[in-house]
Coordinates of C-alpha atoms in Angstrom, one line a residue:
M20 CA 17.6 9.1 15.0
P21 CA 16.7 12.4 13.5
L22 CA 17.4 12.8 9.8
R23 CA 20.3 15.1 10.4
D24 CA 22.1 12.3 12.2
Y25 CA 22.1 10.1 9.0
P26 CA 24.8 11.5 6.7
R27 CA 23.9 8.8 4.1
V28 CA 20.7 7.1 3.0
V29 CA 20.0 3.8 4.7
M30 CA 17.5 1.0 3.8
G31 CA 15.1 2.2 6.4
H32 CA 14.5 5.5 4.5
G33 CA 12.6 3.4 1.9
G34 CA 10.5 1.4 4.3
G35 CA 7.4 3.5 4.4
G36 CA 7.7 4.2 8.1
A37 CA 8.9 7.1 10.2
M38 CA 12.2 7.4 8.4
S39 CA 10.5 7.6 5.0
A40 CA 8.2 10.3 6.4
E41 CA 11.1 12.3 7.8
L42 CA 12.9 12.1 4.5
V43 CA 9.9 13.4 2.6
A44 CA 9.1 16.1 5.1
N45 CA 12.7 17.4 5.4
V46 CA 14.2 16.9 2.0
F47 CA 11.7 16.5 -0.8
G48 CA 8.7 18.4 0.6
P49 CA 10.5 21.7 1.1
A50 CA 12.2 21.4 -2.3
F51 CA 9.0 21.0 -4.2
A52 CA 6.8 23.2 -2.0
S53 CA 3.5 22.2 -3.7
A54 CA 0.2 22.8 -2.1
T55 CA -1.2 19.7 -3.9
Q56 CA 1.6 17.6 -2.6
A57 CA 0.9 18.6 1.0
A58 CA -1.9 16.1 1.2
L59 CA 0.6 13.2 0.9
A60 CA -2.0 10.7 -0.2
D61 CA -1.5 7.7 -2.4
S62 CA -2.2 9.9 -5.5
A63 CA -2.7 13.6 -6.2
A64 CA -6.2 14.8 -6.9
L65 CA -6.0 17.5 -9.6
T66 CA -8.3 19.7 -11.6
L67 CA -7.5 20.0 -15.3
G68 CA -9.8 21.4 -18.0
G69 CA -12.8 21.0 -15.7
A70 CA -12.1 17.3 -15.0
R71 CA -10.9 15.9 -11.7
L72 CA -8.0 13.7 -12.2
A73 CA -6.0 11.4 -10.0
F74 CA -2.3 11.1 -10.8
S75 CA 0.3 8.8 -9.2
T76 CA 3.7 7.3 -9.8
D77 CA 5.6 4.5 -8.2
S78 CA 8.8 2.6 -8.6
F79 CA 9.3 -1.1 -8.1
V80 CA 12.5 -2.8 -6.9
V81 CA 11.2 -6.0 -5.4
R82 CA 13.6 -8.9 -5.0
P83 CA 13.2 -11.6 -6.2
L84 CA 11.6 -10.6 -9.5
F85 CA 9.2 -13.6 -9.4
F86 CA 7.4 -14.8 -6.4
P87 CA 4.3 -17.0 -5.5
G88 CA 1.3 -15.1 -6.7
G89 CA 3.0 -12.7 -9.1
C90 CA 6.1 -10.9 -10.3
I91 CA 7.4 -7.3 -10.5
G92 CA 5.3 -6.8 -13.6
D93 CA 2.0 -7.5 -11.9
L94 CA 3.1 -5.5 -9.0
A95 CA 3.9 -2.4 -11.1
V96 CA 0.6 -2.3 -12.8
N97 CA -1.6 -3.2 -9.7
G98 CA 0.3 -1.0 -7.4
T99 CA -0.3 2.1 -9.5
V100 CA -3.9 1.2 -10.2
N101 CA -4.5 0.8 -6.5
D102 CA -2.9 4.1 -5.7
L103 CA -5.3 5.8 -8.1
A104 CA -8.2 3.8 -6.7
M105 CA -7.5 5.1 -3.2
S106 CA -8.5 8.5 -4.5
G107 CA -11.7 7.0 -5.9
A108 CA -10.4 7.1 -9.5
R109 CA -10.8 4.5 -12.1
A110 CA -7.3 4.1 -13.7
A111 CA -7.3 4.8 -17.4
Y112 CA -3.7 5.1 -18.6
L113 CA -0.3 4.0 -17.4
S114 CA 3.3 4.7 -18.4
C115 CA 6.1 2.2 -17.9
A116 CA 9.8 3.0 -17.5
A117 CA 12.1 0.0 -17.3
I118 CA 15.7 0.2 -16.0
L119 CA 17.5 -3.0 -17.2
E120 CA 20.8 -4.3 -16.0
E121 CA 23.3 -5.4 -18.6
G122 CA 23.4 -9.1 -18.8
V123 CA 19.8 -9.8 -17.6
E124 CA 18.3 -12.6 -19.6
M125 CA 16.0 -11.4 -22.4
S126 CA 13.5 -14.1 -21.5
V127 CA 13.2 -12.6 -18.0
V128 CA 12.4 -9.2 -19.5
G129 CA 9.9 -10.8 -21.8
R130 CA 8.1 -12.6 -18.9
V131 CA 7.9 -9.4 -16.9
A132 CA 6.5 -7.5 -20.0
Q133 CA 3.9 -10.2 -20.6
A134 CA 2.9 -10.1 -17.0
M135 CA 2.5 -6.3 -17.1
G136 CA 0.3 -6.6 -20.2
A137 CA -1.9 -9.2 -18.7
A138 CA -2.3 -7.3 -15.5
A139 CA -3.2 -4.1 -17.4
R140 CA -5.8 -5.9 -19.4
A141 CA -7.3 -7.4 -16.3
A142 CA -7.4 -4.0 -14.6
G143 CA -8.9 -2.3 -17.7
V144 CA -6.1 0.1 -18.3
E145 CA -3.7 0.8 -21.2
V146 CA 0.1 1.2 -21.0
V147 CA 0.4 4.0 -23.5
T148 CA 4.0 5.4 -23.1
G149 CA 7.3 4.5 -21.5
D150 CA 11.1 4.5 -21.5
T151 CA 13.9 2.1 -21.3
K152 CA 17.4 2.5 -19.8
V153 CA 20.3 0.0 -19.4
V154 CA 22.9 0.2 -16.6
E155 CA 26.2 -1.6 -16.3
S156 CA 26.3 -5.1 -15.0
G157 CA 26.2 -5.1 -11.2
H158 CA 24.3 -1.8 -10.9
G159 CA 20.7 -2.8 -11.5
D160 CA 19.8 -6.1 -9.8
G161 CA 18.1 -7.5 -12.9
L162 CA 15.5 -4.8 -13.6
Y163 CA 13.6 -2.0 -11.9
L164 CA 10.2 -0.6 -13.1
N165 CA 8.5 2.7 -12.7
T166 CA 4.9 3.2 -13.6
A167 CA 2.7 6.4 -13.5
G168 CA -1.0 6.5 -14.0
I169 CA -4.0 8.8 -14.4
G170 CA -7.7 8.3 -13.9
L171 CA -10.9 10.3 -13.5
I172 CA -12.4 10.9 -10.0
P173 CA -16.2 10.7 -10.0
A174 CA -18.2 13.8 -9.0
G175 CA -18.9 13.9 -5.3
V176 CA -16.0 11.7 -4.3
D177 CA -13.5 13.2 -1.9
L178 CA -11.1 10.7 -0.4
R179 CA -8.3 12.1 1.7
P180 CA -6.5 11.0 5.0
Q181 CA -7.6 14.4 6.5
R182 CA -11.3 13.4 6.2
A183 CA -11.2 10.8 8.9
R184 CA -13.6 11.7 11.7
P185 CA -14.4 10.4 15.2
G186 CA -17.2 7.9 14.8
D187 CA -15.9 6.5 11.5
V188 CA -15.8 2.7 11.3
V189 CA -12.5 1.2 10.2
I190 CA -12.8 -1.7 7.7
V191 CA -10.1 -3.8 6.2
S192 CA -10.8 -5.7 2.9
G193 CA -9.3 -9.1 3.8
E194 CA -6.5 -11.1 5.3
I195 CA -3.3 -9.1 5.9
G196 CA 0.4 -10.0 5.6
L197 CA 0.4 -12.3 2.6
H198 CA 2.6 -10.4 0.3
G199 CA 5.4 -9.7 2.7
V200 CA 5.5 -13.3 3.9
A201 CA 5.4 -14.6 0.4
I202 CA 8.4 -12.5 -0.6
M203 CA 10.3 -13.5 2.5
S204 CA 9.7 -17.2 2.0
V205 CA 11.3 -17.2 -1.5
R206 CA 14.0 -14.7 -0.8
E207 CA 15.3 -16.5 2.3
G208 CA 14.4 -20.0 1.2
L209 CA 12.0 -20.5 4.1
E210 CA 9.4 -23.2 4.2
F211 CA 6.3 -23.0 6.4
G212 CA 4.6 -26.2 5.5
V213 CA 2.3 -24.5 3.0
E214 CA 3.0 -22.2 0.0
I215 CA 2.1 -18.6 0.8
S216 CA 1.1 -16.6 -2.2
S217 CA 1.1 -12.8 -2.6
D218 CA -2.3 -11.1 -2.5
C219 CA -1.2 -8.8 -5.5
A220 CA -4.4 -7.6 -7.2
A221 CA -6.0 -4.5 -8.7
L222 CA -8.6 -3.0 -6.4
G223 CA -10.4 -0.6 -8.8
G224 CA -13.5 -2.8 -9.1
L225 CA -13.8 -3.2 -5.3
V226 CA -13.6 0.5 -4.8
E227 CA -16.2 1.1 -7.4
A228 CA -18.5 -1.4 -5.6
M229 CA -18.0 0.6 -2.4
L230 CA -18.6 4.0 -4.0
A231 CA -21.8 2.6 -5.5
V232 CA -23.2 2.3 -2.0
T233 CA -22.2 5.9 -1.1
P234 CA -19.7 8.4 -2.5
D235 CA -19.2 9.7 1.0
L236 CA -16.4 7.4 2.0
H237 CA -13.9 9.4 4.0
V238 CA -10.5 7.6 3.5
L239 CA -9.1 4.7 1.6
R240 CA -5.6 3.5 1.8
D241 CA -3.7 0.4 0.6
P242 CA -1.4 -0.8 3.4
T243 CA 1.7 -1.7 1.4
R244 CA 5.1 -0.8 2.9
G245 CA 4.8 -0.7 6.7
G246 CA 1.6 -2.7 6.6
L247 CA -1.7 -1.9 8.2
A248 CA 0.0 -0.3 11.2
A249 CA 1.7 2.3 9.0
A250 CA -1.4 3.1 7.0
L251 CA -3.5 3.6 10.2
N252 CA -0.8 5.8 11.8
E253 CA -0.5 8.0 8.7
I254 CA -4.3 8.5 8.6
A255 CA -4.5 9.2 12.4
A256 CA -1.6 11.8 12.1
A257 CA -3.1 13.5 9.0
A258 CA -6.5 14.0 10.5
Q259 CA -5.4 14.4 14.1
V260 CA -7.8 11.7 15.4
G261 CA -7.3 8.6 17.4
V262 CA -7.8 5.1 16.0
T263 CA -8.8 2.1 18.2
I264 CA -8.7 -1.4 16.7
V265 CA -9.7 -4.7 18.2
E266 CA -6.6 -6.9 17.7
R267 CA -8.5 -10.2 17.3
S268 CA -10.8 -8.7 14.7
V269 CA -7.9 -8.1 12.3
P270 CA -8.0 -11.0 9.8
V271 CA -4.6 -12.7 9.9
P272 CA -4.4 -16.0 8.0
P273 CA -3.0 -18.9 10.0
Q274 CA 0.0 -19.3 7.7
V275 CA 1.0 -15.7 8.1
A276 CA 0.5 -15.8 11.9
N277 CA 2.6 -18.9 12.2
A278 CA 5.4 -17.5 10.0
C279 CA 5.4 -14.2 11.9
A280 CA 5.5 -16.1 15.2
I281 CA 8.6 -18.1 14.1
L282 CA 10.4 -15.0 12.8
G283 CA 9.4 -12.6 15.5
L284 CA 7.4 -10.3 13.2
D285 CA 4.1 -8.5 13.8
P286 CA 1.6 -9.1 11.0
M287 CA 0.3 -5.5 11.5
Y288 CA 3.6 -4.3 10.0
V289 CA 3.9 -6.8 7.1
A290 CA 3.2 -5.5 3.6
N291 CA 0.1 -6.1 1.5
E292 CA -0.5 -5.6 -2.2
G293 CA -4.1 -6.4 -2.7
K294 CA -5.8 -5.0 0.4
L295 CA -7.3 -1.7 1.5
V296 CA -8.4 -0.1 4.7
A297 CA -11.4 2.2 4.7
F298 CA -12.7 4.8 7.1
V299 CA -16.5 4.9 6.6
P300 CA -19.2 7.0 8.2
R301 CA -21.0 4.8 10.7
E302 CA -24.4 5.2 9.0
H303 CA -23.0 3.7 5.8
A304 CA -20.7 1.1 7.3
E305 CA -23.0 -1.9 7.2
A306 CA -24.0 -1.4 3.6
V307 CA -20.4 -0.8 2.5
L308 CA -19.2 -3.9 4.3
A309 CA -21.9 -6.0 2.6
A310 CA -20.9 -4.6 -0.8
M311 CA -17.3 -5.4 -0.1
R312 CA -18.1 -9.0 0.9
A313 CA -20.0 -9.4 -2.3
H314 CA -16.9 -8.7 -4.3
P315 CA -14.2 -11.4 -4.8
L316 CA -11.5 -9.1 -3.5
G317 CA -13.5 -8.2 -0.4
A318 CA -15.0 -11.5 0.5
Q319 CA -13.2 -11.6 3.9
A320 CA -13.7 -7.9 4.7
A321 CA -14.0 -7.1 8.4
V322 CA -14.7 -4.3 10.8
I323 CA -11.5 -3.9 12.9
G324 CA -12.1 -0.7 14.9
E325 CA -13.2 2.9 14.9
C326 CA -12.0 6.4 14.8
V327 CA -12.1 8.2 18.1
A328 CA -11.5 11.7 19.5
E329 CA -9.2 10.4 22.3
H330 CA -5.4 10.0 21.8
P331 CA -5.3 12.1 18.6
G332 CA -2.6 11.0 16.1
M333 CA -2.2 7.6 17.9
V334 CA -3.3 4.0 17.0
V335 CA -4.3 1.8 20.0
A336 CA -5.1 -1.9 19.8
R337 CA -7.3 -3.8 22.3
T338 CA -5.6 -7.1 22.9
A339 CA -7.1 -10.5 23.4
L340 CA -6.2 -10.4 27.1
G341 CA -8.3 -7.3 27.6
G342 CA -5.4 -4.8 27.7
T343 CA -4.3 -2.2 25.2
R344 CA -1.1 -1.5 23.3
V345 CA 0.1 1.4 21.2
V346 CA 0.5 0.4 17.5
D347 CA 3.3 2.8 16.6
L348 CA 4.5 3.9 13.2
P349 CA 7.4 1.6 12.2
L350 CA 10.8 3.3 12.1
G351 CA 11.9 1.6 8.9
E352 CA 10.7 -1.7 7.6
Q353 CA 10.8 -5.3 8.8
L354 CA 11.5 -6.6 5.3
P355 CA 13.0 -4.2 2.7
R356 CA 12.3 -4.2 -1.1
I357 CA 9.0 -5.9 -1.0
C358 CA 7.6 -3.7 -3.8

């Protein structure tokens, strides 16, 4: 339904899909009216004192706080580092604001803080400032985190959704859907015969390896809320180009495929926290793919499609049966509060 038909916020408004986009476009966008914000990328590219900076902020409300492959602390650091990396920036400094619920065990807060510190050291960033607030019992679900980050964008790098061009090759850095299914398995107590771990990881090093091949990458995006489908749709809409993918070329691990089949979910819409999708000029695609595969976080990188002039603003998948289907922007989210 149009935004005006929702008198109150619903969970779908936080899902990273069409409802989130409408909320931003109709409520927050007009209120802020910033030319920089109009790009609506993962981070803002700014010029300050002659330097090009990337600046990003993110809030984390994942439930449960701990899950296979990580916790809310890892997620907060890696998520912000990755948002900066999607602008080509190497993250340098982070802030951390913690909203704690009265009654949460101090040992839980300590574990989360230790995880944040370890993740920051692994990503090569420092947490240099922050804030703490406490809310009454029953109003905070344990703890929430907000992180903001800044980093420098190298000269000659211009990564924006609007730069996607017909002829670009679409590459995904690895298997999709692991984070969303990992969260679902522990939240709902589901067992799929094998433990599924989140792919939560900082992608700065992988992006640096890609930019070392060529600074002329067109678009990078980490497909978190709304999954790969949402990321591709956002890019197609921003650049007014079409995207065609080959469904069987999208790397979906068997455990994710099986879990999604049981639950009636589409892996294309399941969240990731350690993957990126890249739109690369065709002449550089082979070299960029090789560089990605040489990096531990891109070992399973694959070409999944291309950018086309036809059907602008739309993502189309070629199915294994030889047909095609529209991969639409999700309305809300299949699984809320995954980050």
